[in-house]
Coordinates of C-alpha atoms and ligand atoms in Angstrom, one line a residue:
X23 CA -17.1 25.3 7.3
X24 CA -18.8 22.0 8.8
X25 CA -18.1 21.2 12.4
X26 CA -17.9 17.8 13.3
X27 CA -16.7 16.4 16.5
X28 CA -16.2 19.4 18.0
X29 CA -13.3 20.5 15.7
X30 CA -13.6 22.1 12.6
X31 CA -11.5 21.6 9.3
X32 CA -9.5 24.6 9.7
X33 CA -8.5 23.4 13.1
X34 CA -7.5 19.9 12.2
X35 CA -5.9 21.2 9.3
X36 CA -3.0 21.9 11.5
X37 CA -2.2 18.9 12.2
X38 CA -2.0 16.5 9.1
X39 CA -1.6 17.0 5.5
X40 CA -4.8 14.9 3.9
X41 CA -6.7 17.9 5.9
X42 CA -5.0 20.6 4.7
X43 CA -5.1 19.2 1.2
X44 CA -9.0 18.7 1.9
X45 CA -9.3 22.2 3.1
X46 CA -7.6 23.5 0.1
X47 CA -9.8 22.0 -2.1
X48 CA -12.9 23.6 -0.2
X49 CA -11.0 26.6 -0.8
X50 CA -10.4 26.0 -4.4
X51 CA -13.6 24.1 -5.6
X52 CA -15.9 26.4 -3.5
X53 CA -18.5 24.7 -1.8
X54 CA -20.0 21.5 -3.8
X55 CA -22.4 18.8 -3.1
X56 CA -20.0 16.8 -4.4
X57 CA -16.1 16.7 -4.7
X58 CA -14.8 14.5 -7.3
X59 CA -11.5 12.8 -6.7
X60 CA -9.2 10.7 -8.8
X61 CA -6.5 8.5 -9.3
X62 CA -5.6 6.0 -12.2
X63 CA -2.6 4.0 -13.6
X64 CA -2.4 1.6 -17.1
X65 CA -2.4 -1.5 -15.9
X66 CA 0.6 -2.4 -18.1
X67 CA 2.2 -4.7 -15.4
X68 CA 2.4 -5.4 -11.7
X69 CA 1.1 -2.3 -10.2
X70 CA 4.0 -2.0 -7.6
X71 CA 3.8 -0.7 -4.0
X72 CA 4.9 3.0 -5.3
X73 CA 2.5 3.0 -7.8
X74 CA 0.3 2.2 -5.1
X75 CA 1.1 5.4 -3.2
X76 CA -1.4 7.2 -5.6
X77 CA -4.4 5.6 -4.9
X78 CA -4.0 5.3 -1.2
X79 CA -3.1 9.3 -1.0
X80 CA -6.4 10.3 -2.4
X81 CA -8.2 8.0 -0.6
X82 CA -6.5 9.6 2.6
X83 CA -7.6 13.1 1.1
X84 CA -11.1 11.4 0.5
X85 CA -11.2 10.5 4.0
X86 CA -10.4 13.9 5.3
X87 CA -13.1 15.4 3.4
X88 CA -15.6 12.7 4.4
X89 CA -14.6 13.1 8.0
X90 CA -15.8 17.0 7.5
X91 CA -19.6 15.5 6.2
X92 CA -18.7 16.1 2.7
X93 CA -19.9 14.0 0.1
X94 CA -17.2 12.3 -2.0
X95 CA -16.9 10.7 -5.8
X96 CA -13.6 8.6 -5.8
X97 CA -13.0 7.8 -9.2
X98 CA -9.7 5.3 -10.1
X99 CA -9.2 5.1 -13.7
X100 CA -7.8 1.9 -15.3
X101 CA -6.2 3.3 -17.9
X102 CA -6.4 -0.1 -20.0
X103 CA -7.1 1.3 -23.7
X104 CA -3.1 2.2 -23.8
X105 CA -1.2 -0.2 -25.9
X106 CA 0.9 -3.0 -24.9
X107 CA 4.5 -1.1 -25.4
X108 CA 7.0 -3.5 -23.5
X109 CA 6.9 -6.5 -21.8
X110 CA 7.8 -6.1 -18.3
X111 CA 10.7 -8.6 -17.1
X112 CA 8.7 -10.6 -14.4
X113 CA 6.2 -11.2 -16.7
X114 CA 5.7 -15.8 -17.9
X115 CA 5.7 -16.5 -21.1
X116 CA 7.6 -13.5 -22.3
X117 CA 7.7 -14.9 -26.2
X118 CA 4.2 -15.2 -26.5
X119 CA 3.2 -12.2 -24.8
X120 CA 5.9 -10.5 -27.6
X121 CA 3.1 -11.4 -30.3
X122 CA 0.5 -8.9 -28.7
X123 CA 2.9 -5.6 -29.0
X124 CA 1.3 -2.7 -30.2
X125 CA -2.3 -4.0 -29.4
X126 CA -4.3 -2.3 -26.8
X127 CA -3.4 -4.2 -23.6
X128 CA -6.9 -5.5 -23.1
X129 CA -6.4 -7.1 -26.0
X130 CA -3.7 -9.2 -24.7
X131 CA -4.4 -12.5 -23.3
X132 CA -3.5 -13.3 -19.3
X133 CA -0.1 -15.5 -19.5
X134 CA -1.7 -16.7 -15.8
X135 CA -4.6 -17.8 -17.5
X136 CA -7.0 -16.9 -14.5
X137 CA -8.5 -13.4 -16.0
X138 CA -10.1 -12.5 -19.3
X139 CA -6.9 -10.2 -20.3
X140 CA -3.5 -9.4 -19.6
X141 CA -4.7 -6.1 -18.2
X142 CA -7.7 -7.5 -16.5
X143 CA -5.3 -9.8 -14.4
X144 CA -3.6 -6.9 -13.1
X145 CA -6.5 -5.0 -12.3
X146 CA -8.3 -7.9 -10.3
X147 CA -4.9 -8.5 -8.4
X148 CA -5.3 -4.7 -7.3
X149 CA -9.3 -4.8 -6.9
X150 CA -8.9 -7.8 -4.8
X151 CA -6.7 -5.7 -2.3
X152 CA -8.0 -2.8 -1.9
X153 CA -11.2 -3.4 0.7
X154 CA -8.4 -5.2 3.0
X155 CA -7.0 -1.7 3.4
X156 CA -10.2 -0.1 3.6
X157 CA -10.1 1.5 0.2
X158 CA -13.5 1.9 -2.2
X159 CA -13.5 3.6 -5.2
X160 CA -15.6 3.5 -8.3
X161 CA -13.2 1.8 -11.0
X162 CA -13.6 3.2 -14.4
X163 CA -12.8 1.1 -17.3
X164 CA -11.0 3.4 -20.0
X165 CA -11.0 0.6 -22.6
X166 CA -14.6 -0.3 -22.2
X167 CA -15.3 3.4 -22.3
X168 CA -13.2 4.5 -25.3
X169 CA -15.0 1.6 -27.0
X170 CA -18.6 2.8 -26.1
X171 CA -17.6 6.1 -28.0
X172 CA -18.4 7.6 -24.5
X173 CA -15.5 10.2 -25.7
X174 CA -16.6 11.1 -29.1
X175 CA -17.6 14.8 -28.2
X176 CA -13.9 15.6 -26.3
X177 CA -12.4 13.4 -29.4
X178 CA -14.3 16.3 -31.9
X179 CA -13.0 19.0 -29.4
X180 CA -9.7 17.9 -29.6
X181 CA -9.4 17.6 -33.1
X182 CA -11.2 21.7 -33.9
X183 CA -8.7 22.8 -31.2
X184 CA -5.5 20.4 -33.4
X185 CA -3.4 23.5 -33.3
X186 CA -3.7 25.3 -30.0
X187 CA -3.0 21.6 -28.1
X188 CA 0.0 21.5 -30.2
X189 CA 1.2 24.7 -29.7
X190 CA 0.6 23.8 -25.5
X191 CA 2.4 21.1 -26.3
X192 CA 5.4 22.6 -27.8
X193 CA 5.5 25.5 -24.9
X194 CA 7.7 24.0 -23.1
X195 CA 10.3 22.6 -25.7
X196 CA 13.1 24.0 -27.2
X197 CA 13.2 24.3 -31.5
X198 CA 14.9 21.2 -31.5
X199 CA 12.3 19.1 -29.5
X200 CA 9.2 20.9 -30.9
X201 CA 6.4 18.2 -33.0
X202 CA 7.3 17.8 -36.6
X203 CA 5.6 17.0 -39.3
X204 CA 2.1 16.4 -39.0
X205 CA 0.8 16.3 -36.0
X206 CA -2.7 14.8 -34.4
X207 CA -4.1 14.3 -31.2
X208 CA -5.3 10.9 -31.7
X209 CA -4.9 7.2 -32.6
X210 CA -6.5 5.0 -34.2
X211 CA -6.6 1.1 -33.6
X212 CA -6.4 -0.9 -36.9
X213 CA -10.6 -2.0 -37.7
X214 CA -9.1 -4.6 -39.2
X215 CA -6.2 -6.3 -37.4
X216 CA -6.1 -4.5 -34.2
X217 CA -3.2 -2.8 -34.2
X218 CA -2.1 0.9 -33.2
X219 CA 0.5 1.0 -36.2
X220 CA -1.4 3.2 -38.2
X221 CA -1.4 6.8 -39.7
X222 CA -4.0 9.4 -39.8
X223 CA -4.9 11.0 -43.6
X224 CA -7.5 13.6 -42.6
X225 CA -10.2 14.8 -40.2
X226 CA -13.5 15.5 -42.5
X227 CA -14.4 18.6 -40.0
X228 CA -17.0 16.6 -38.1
X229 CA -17.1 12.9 -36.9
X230 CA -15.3 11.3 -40.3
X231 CA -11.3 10.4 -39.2
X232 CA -9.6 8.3 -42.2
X233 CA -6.2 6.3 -41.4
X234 CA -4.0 3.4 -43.3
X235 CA -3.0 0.9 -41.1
X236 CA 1.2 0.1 -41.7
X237 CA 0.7 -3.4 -40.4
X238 CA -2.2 -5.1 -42.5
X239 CA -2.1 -2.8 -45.7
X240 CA -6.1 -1.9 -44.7
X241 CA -7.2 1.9 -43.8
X242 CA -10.5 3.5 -44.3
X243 CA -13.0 6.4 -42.9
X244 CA -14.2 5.8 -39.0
X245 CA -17.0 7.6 -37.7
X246 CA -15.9 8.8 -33.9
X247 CA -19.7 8.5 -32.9
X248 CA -19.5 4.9 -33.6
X249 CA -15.8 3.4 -34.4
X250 CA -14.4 1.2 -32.1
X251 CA -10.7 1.8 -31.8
X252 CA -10.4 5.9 -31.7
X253 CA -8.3 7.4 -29.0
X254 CA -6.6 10.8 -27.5
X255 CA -2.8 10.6 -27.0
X256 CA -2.3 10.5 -23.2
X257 CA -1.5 14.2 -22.8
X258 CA -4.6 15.1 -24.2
X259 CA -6.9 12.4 -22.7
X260 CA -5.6 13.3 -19.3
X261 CA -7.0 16.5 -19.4
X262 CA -10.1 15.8 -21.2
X263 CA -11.3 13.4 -19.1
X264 CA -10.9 16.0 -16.1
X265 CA -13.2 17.8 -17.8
X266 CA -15.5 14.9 -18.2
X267 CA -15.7 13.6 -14.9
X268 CA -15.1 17.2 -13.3
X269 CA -12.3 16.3 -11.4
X270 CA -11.3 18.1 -8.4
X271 CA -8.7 16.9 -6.7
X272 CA -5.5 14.4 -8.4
X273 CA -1.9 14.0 -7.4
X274 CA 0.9 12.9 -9.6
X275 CA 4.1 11.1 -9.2
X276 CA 6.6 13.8 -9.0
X277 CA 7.8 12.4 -12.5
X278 CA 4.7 14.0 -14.1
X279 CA 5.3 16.7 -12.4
X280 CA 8.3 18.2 -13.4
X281 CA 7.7 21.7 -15.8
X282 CA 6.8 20.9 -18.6
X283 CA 5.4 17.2 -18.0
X284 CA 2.2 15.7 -18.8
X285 CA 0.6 17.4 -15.5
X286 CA 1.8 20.7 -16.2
X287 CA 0.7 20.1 -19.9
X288 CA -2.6 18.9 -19.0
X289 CA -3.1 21.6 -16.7
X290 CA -3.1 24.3 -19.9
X291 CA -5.2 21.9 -21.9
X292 CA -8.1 21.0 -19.3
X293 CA -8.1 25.3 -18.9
X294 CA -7.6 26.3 -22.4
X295 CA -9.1 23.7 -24.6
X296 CA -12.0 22.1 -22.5
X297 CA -12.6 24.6 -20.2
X298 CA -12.4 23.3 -16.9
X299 CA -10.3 24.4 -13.9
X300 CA -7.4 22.2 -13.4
X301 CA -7.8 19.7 -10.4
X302 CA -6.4 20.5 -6.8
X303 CA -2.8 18.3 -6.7
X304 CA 0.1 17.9 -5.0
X305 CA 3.5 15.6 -6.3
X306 CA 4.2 12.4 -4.5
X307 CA 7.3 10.7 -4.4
X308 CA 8.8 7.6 -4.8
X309 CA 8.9 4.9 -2.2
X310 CA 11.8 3.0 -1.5
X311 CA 12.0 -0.8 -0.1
X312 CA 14.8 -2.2 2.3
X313 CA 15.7 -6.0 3.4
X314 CA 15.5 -7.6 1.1
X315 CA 18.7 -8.7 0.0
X316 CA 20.0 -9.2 -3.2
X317 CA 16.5 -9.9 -4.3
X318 CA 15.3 -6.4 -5.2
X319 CA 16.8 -4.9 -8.4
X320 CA 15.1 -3.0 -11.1
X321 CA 17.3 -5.4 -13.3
X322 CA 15.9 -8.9 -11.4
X323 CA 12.9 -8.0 -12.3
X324 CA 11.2 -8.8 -8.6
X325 CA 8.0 -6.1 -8.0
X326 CA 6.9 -5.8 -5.1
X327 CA 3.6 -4.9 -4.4
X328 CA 0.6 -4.5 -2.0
X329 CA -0.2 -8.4 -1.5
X330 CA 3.5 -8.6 -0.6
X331 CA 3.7 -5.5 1.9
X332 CA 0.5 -7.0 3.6
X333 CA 2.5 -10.4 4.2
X334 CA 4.7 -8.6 7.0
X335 CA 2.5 -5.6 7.5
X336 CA -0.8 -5.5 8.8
X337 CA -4.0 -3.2 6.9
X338 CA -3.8 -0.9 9.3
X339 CA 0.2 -0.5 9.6
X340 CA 0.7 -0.4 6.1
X341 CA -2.2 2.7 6.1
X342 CA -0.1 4.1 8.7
X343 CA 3.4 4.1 6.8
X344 CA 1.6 6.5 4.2
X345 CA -0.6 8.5 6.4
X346 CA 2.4 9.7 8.9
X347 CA 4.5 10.7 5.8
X348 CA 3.8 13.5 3.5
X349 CA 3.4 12.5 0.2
X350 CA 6.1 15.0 -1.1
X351 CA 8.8 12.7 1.2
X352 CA 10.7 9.6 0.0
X353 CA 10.0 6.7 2.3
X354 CA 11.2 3.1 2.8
X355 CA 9.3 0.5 3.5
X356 CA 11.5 -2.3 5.5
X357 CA 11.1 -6.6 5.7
X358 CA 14.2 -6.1 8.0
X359 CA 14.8 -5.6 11.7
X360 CA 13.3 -2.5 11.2
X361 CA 10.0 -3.9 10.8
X362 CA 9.7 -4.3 14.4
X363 CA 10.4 -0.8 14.5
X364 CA 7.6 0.2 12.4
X365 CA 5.1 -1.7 15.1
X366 CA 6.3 -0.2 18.1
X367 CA 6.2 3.4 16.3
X368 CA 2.4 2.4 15.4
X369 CA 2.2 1.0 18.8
X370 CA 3.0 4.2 20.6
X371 CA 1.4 6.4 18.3
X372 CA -2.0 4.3 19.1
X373 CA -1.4 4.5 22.8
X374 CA -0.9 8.7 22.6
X375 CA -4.3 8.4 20.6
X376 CA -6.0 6.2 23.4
X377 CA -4.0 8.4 25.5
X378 CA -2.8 5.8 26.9
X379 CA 0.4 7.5 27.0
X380 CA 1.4 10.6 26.9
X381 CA 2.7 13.6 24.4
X382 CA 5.1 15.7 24.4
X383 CA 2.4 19.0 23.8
X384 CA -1.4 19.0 22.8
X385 CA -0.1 19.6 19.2
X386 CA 1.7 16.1 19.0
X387 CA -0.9 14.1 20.2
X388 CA -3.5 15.9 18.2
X389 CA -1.4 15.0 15.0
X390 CA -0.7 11.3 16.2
X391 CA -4.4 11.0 17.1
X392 CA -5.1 12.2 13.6
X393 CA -2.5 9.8 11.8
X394 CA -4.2 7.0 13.6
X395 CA -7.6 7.8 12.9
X396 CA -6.9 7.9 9.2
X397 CA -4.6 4.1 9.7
X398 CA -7.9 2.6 10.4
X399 CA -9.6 0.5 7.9
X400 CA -13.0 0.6 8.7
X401 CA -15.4 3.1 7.8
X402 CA -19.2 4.5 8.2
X403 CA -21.7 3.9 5.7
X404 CA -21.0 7.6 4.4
X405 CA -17.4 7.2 4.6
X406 CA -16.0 8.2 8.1
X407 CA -13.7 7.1 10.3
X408 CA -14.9 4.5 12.5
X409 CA -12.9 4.2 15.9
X410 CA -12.6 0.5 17.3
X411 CA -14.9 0.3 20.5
X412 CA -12.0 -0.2 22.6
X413 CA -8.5 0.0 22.3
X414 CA -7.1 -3.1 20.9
X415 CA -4.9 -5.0 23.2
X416 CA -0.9 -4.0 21.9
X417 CA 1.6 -7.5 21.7
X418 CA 4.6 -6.3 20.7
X419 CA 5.6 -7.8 17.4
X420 CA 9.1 -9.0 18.6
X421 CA 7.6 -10.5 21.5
X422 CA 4.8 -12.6 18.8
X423 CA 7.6 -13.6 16.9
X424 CA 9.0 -15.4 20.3
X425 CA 5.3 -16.8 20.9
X426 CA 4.0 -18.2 17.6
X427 CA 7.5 -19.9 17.1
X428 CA 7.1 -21.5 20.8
X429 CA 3.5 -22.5 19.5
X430 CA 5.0 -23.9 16.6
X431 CA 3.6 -21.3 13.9
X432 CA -0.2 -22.0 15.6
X433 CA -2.2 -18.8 15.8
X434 CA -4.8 -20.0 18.3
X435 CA -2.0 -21.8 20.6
X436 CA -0.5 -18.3 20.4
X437 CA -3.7 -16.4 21.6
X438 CA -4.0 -18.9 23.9
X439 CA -0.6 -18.6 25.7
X440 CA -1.3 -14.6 25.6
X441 CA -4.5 -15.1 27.9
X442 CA -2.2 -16.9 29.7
X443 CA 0.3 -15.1 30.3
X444 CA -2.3 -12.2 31.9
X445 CA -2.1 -14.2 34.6
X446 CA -5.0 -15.0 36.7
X447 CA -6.7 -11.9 36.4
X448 CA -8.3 -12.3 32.9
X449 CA -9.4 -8.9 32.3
X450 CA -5.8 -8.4 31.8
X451 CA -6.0 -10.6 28.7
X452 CA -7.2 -9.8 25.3
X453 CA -11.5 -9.8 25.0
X454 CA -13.2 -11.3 22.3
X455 CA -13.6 -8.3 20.2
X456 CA -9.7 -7.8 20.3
X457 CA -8.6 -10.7 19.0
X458 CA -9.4 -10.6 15.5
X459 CA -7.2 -7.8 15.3
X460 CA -4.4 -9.8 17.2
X461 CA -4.4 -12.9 14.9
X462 CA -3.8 -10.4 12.1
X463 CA -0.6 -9.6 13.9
X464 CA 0.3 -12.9 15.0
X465 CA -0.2 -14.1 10.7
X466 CA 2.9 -11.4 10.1
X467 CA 4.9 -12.1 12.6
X468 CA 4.8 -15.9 11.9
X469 CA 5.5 -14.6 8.3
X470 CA 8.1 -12.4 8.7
X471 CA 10.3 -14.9 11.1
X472 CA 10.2 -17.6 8.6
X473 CA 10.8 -15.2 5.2
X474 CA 12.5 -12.0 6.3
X475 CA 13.7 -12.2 10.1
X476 CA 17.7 -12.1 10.8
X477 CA 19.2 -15.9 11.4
X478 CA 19.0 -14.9 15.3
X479 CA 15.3 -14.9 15.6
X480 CA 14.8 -18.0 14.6
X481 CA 14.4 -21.1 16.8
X482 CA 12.5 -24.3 17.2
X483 CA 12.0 -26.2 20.8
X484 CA 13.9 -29.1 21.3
X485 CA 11.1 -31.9 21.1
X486 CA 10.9 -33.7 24.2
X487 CA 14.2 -36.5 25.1
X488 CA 16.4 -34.6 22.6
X489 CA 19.3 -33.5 24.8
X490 CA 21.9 -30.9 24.1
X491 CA 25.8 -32.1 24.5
X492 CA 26.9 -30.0 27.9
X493 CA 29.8 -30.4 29.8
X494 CA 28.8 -31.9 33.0
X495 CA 28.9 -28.4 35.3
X496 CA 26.9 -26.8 32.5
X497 CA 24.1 -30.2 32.6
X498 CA 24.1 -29.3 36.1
X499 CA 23.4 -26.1 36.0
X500 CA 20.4 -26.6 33.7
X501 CA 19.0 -29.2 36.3
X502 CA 19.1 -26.2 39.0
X503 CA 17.2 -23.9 36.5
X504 CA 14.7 -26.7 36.3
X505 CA 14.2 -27.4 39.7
X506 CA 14.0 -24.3 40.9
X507 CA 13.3 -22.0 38.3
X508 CA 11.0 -24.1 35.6
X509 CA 9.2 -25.9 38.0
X510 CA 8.0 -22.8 39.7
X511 CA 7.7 -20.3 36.8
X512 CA 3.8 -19.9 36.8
X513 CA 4.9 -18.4 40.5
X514 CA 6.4 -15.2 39.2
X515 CA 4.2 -12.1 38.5
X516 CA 6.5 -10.4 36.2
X517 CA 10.2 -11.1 34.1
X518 CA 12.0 -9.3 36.6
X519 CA 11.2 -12.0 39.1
X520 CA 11.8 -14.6 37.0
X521 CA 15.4 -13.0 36.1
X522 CA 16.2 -13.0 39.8
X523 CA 15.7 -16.3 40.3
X524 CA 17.6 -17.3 37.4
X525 CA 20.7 -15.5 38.9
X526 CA 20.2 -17.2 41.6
X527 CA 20.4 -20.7 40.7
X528 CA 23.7 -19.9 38.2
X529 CA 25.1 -18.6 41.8
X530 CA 24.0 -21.5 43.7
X531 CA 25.4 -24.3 40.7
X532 CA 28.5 -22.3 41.1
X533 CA 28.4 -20.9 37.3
X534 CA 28.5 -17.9 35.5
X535 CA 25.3 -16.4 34.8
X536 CA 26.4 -15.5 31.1
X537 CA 27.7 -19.7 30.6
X538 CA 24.0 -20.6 32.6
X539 CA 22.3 -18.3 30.1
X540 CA 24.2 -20.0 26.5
X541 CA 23.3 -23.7 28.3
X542 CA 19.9 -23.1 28.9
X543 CA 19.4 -21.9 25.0
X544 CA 21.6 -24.8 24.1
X545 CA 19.3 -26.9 26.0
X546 CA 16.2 -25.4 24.8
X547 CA 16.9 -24.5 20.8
X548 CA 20.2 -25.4 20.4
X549 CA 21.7 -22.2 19.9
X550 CA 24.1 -20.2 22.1
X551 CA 21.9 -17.4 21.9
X552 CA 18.2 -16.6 21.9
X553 CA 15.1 -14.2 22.8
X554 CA 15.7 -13.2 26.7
X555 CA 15.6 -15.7 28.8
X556 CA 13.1 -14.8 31.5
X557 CA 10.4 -13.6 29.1
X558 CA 11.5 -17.1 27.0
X559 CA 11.0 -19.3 30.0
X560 CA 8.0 -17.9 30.9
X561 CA 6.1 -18.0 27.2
X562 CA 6.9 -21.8 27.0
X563 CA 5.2 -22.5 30.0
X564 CA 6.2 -24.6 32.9
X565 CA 4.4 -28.0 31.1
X566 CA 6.5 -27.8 28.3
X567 CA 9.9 -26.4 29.7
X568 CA 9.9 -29.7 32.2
X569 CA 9.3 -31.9 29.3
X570 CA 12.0 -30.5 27.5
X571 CA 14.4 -29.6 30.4
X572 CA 13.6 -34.2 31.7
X573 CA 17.0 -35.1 29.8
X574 CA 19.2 -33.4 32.5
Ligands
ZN2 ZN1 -4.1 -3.1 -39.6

């Protein structure tokens, strides 16, 4: 087994699942120049955050094995041959897209108008994302393929080995459910009008395959070598292509893999038919999403997907939310309060891996040192990890979603007022090389506090000469904080100071702290309520707090 860093598979293994899955296919596979892992999904519609689970797992799995110094083939198949079945609710123009049923969905064209096909759209909206989460596979093209005749020698296979796919196939079902009638392990797309409604009449024992075609009346004798239009039915294509590409390793949503489904089916085919080991797999399960509202319903027809998990999440977060779960566990992905959650768990998980802080044993930080290694996005030429230089500078989301809304949604003002707030020792700020990663942040935060955040979170400044209706022991309690907390506030090292000297001047005005507290965020926002004060006073700065505190 390859050493690397010090630490061998087998030792890392203990400590997250993409390595044990990698070692396990070492195992498995035997040792190989290569390993060949896949993924792939018909791009029939918006492929959704769950169906994204798939492509990110192996390319965790891909990672571990790089990581070890082995060489990697990551194959995702675009399984865009299948025919257009259903339209999917969220789809425009739902009446015309209704005229392209039963036609292979490349075939279809793209209601947005932007791509060459319906399928093509949602392949580019996926192939657009990917490299922002530091995912690179080799996309295969099933349609394009099929059409090549790259297939015709599994096509012939299937068809000697008719009977023995369709007694694998009828394993697993009771008398009732077993195939009737005639049965083949193809399709064929009408040559003449394109459809899939069509029957098969005979196999001539070689590369002749004659149909009739229900839709147009036409039908004929296609030769697989050459015929556009021939294709395995999914349970058999699955497997065959396995054989073709010499798959090693592919997981499956847990609804393929329940006995008897199209894994478990495929896994007898690829063996007993084409001769080829069955890939290395595990089940994933489904992924649930939370805070959203009423707006999420598998009747409202509202997806969401990647490009929309990215909008609150940054790459390396979302990378995180899948890495630190194992596939085989249900997980929710939050746009509510919980979202800050998710940051500080990310947070202190990349401060035990700077140890920075530390774990409860050895084992825990070896595991969240792992899980953070495979959350980053970029990677070596051959594949690897690659570490940031330093580690980046942490602002806490909650406390951004205070900043950029005090810099009026402006991501530079914001990174400006962080340096600031180091103080007067710089080197406590962020450094160049840090701040990429921090206006990443700052984007979701500012996102999240105008599209997802609770009511409370949100605020705006009073602009300057706007004044807040206060009884007059209240107005005069907002002039003390002004005086004598404001107009000093670049004088106190930390909140806690700052804190002090606000109880002091509700004291010395002869209020309350609690009614000091509700007059100075009616003063500031207009709201009774509002991110703590301190902290608050000392993010708007003492410039703009004078400006807006003049009125009293
Ligand atoms: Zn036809």
């Amino acid at each position: 087994m390859g050493k690397e860093n010090g630490e061998s598979i087998e030792e890392r293994t203990a400590y997250h699942w993409a390595d044990e899955t990698a070692l396990k296919i070492i195992r498995e596979k035997g040792e190989k120049d290569v390993y060949t892992c896949a993924a792939g999904i018909t791009p029939s519609g918006t492929v959704h955050i769950g169906n994204f689970r798939e492509i990110m797992s192996v390319d965790l799995v891909v990672r571990a094995l790089r990581d070890q110094g082995r060489k990697v083939r990551f194959i995702y198949s675009w399984d865009d041959y299948d025919v257009f079945r259903k339209i999917p609710t969220n789809m425009p123009k739902q009446e015309e897209l209704a005229r392209y049923l039963r036609f292979p969905i490349t075939m279809v064209p793209d209601p947005w108008e932007r791509d060459e096909s319906y399928a093509r759209h949602h392949e580019v909206d996926v192939e657009t994302m990917m490299p922002v989460v530091g995912i690179y596979p080799e996309y295969l093209y099933q349609a394009e393929r099929y059409r090549a005749s790259v297939y015709a020698g599994g096509i012939r296979r299937a068809l000697e080995k008719r009977e023995e796919l369709r007694n694998i196939l009828d394993r697993y079902r009771d008398e009732e459910h077993k195939i009737q009638g005639p049965w083949w392990p193809v399709s064929v797309f009408c040559q003449s009008c394109g459809k899939d409604e069509t029957g098969l009449d005979g196999w001539d024992g070689e590369w002749g395959l004659s149909y009739h075609c229900d839709a147009c009346g036409q039908g004929g004798t296609v030769d697989i070598r050459a015929a556009k239009g021939v294709k395995l039915n999914w349970r058999v294509d699955w497997p065959m292509r396995w054989e073709y590409e010499k798959v090693d390793f592919e997981p499956a949503g847990k609804d393929h893999h329940s006995r008897g489904g199209s894994f478990d089916t495929a896994r007898h085919i690829c063996g007993e038919v084409y001769g080829w080991e069955p890939p290395v797999t595990f089940a994933y399960d489904f992924i649930g999403i939370k805070g959203l509202g009423g707006k999420i319903s598998s009747s409202s027809g509202v997806v969401i997907d990647l490009k929309d998990v990215l909008r609150v999440y940054t790459p390396e977060v979302v990378r995180y939310l899948f890495a630190g779960t194992r596939p085989n566990t249900e997980f929710t992905i939050s746009f509510d309060l919980d979202v800050i959650k998710t940051y500080e768990d990310y947070d202190k998980t990349e401060r035990i891996a700077w140890k920075m802080e530390e774990a409860k044993d050895e084992a825990a930080y070896r595991r969240e040192r792992r899980i953070y290694e495979l959350s980053r996005t970029a990677v070596s030429p051959e594949g690897k990890t690659l570490m940031p230089g330093v580690m980046p500078w942490q602002a806490p989301f909650r406390h951004l979603c205070s900043l950029v809304q005090i810099a009026d949604g402006d991501t530079e003002k914001t990174i400006a007022a962080l340096k600031k707030s180091a103080g007067k020792n710089a080197a406590d700020g962020p450094a160049e090389e840090q701040i990429p990663a921090l206006r990443e942040r700052i984007l979701r935060a500012k996102y999240w506090v105008e599209h997802h955040a609770p009511g409370e979170f949100r605020f705006s400044l009073r602009p300057p000469g706007e004044r807040a209706e206060l009884p007059a022991d209240l107005a005069l309690g907002v002039r003390a904080l002004r005086d004598t907390v404001a107009a000093d506030i670049e004088k106190f090292p930390d909140d806690k100071s700052c804190a002090g000297a606000i109880y002091k001047a509700a004291e010395e005005a002869g209020l309350e702290a609690k009614a000091l507290f509700t007059a100075a965020y009616q003063a500031l926002i207009g709201r009774d309520q509002g991110p703590r004060l301190a902290g608050f006073l000392r993010s708007i700065g003492r410039e703009r707090l004078l400006q807006i505190l003049s009125a009293y």
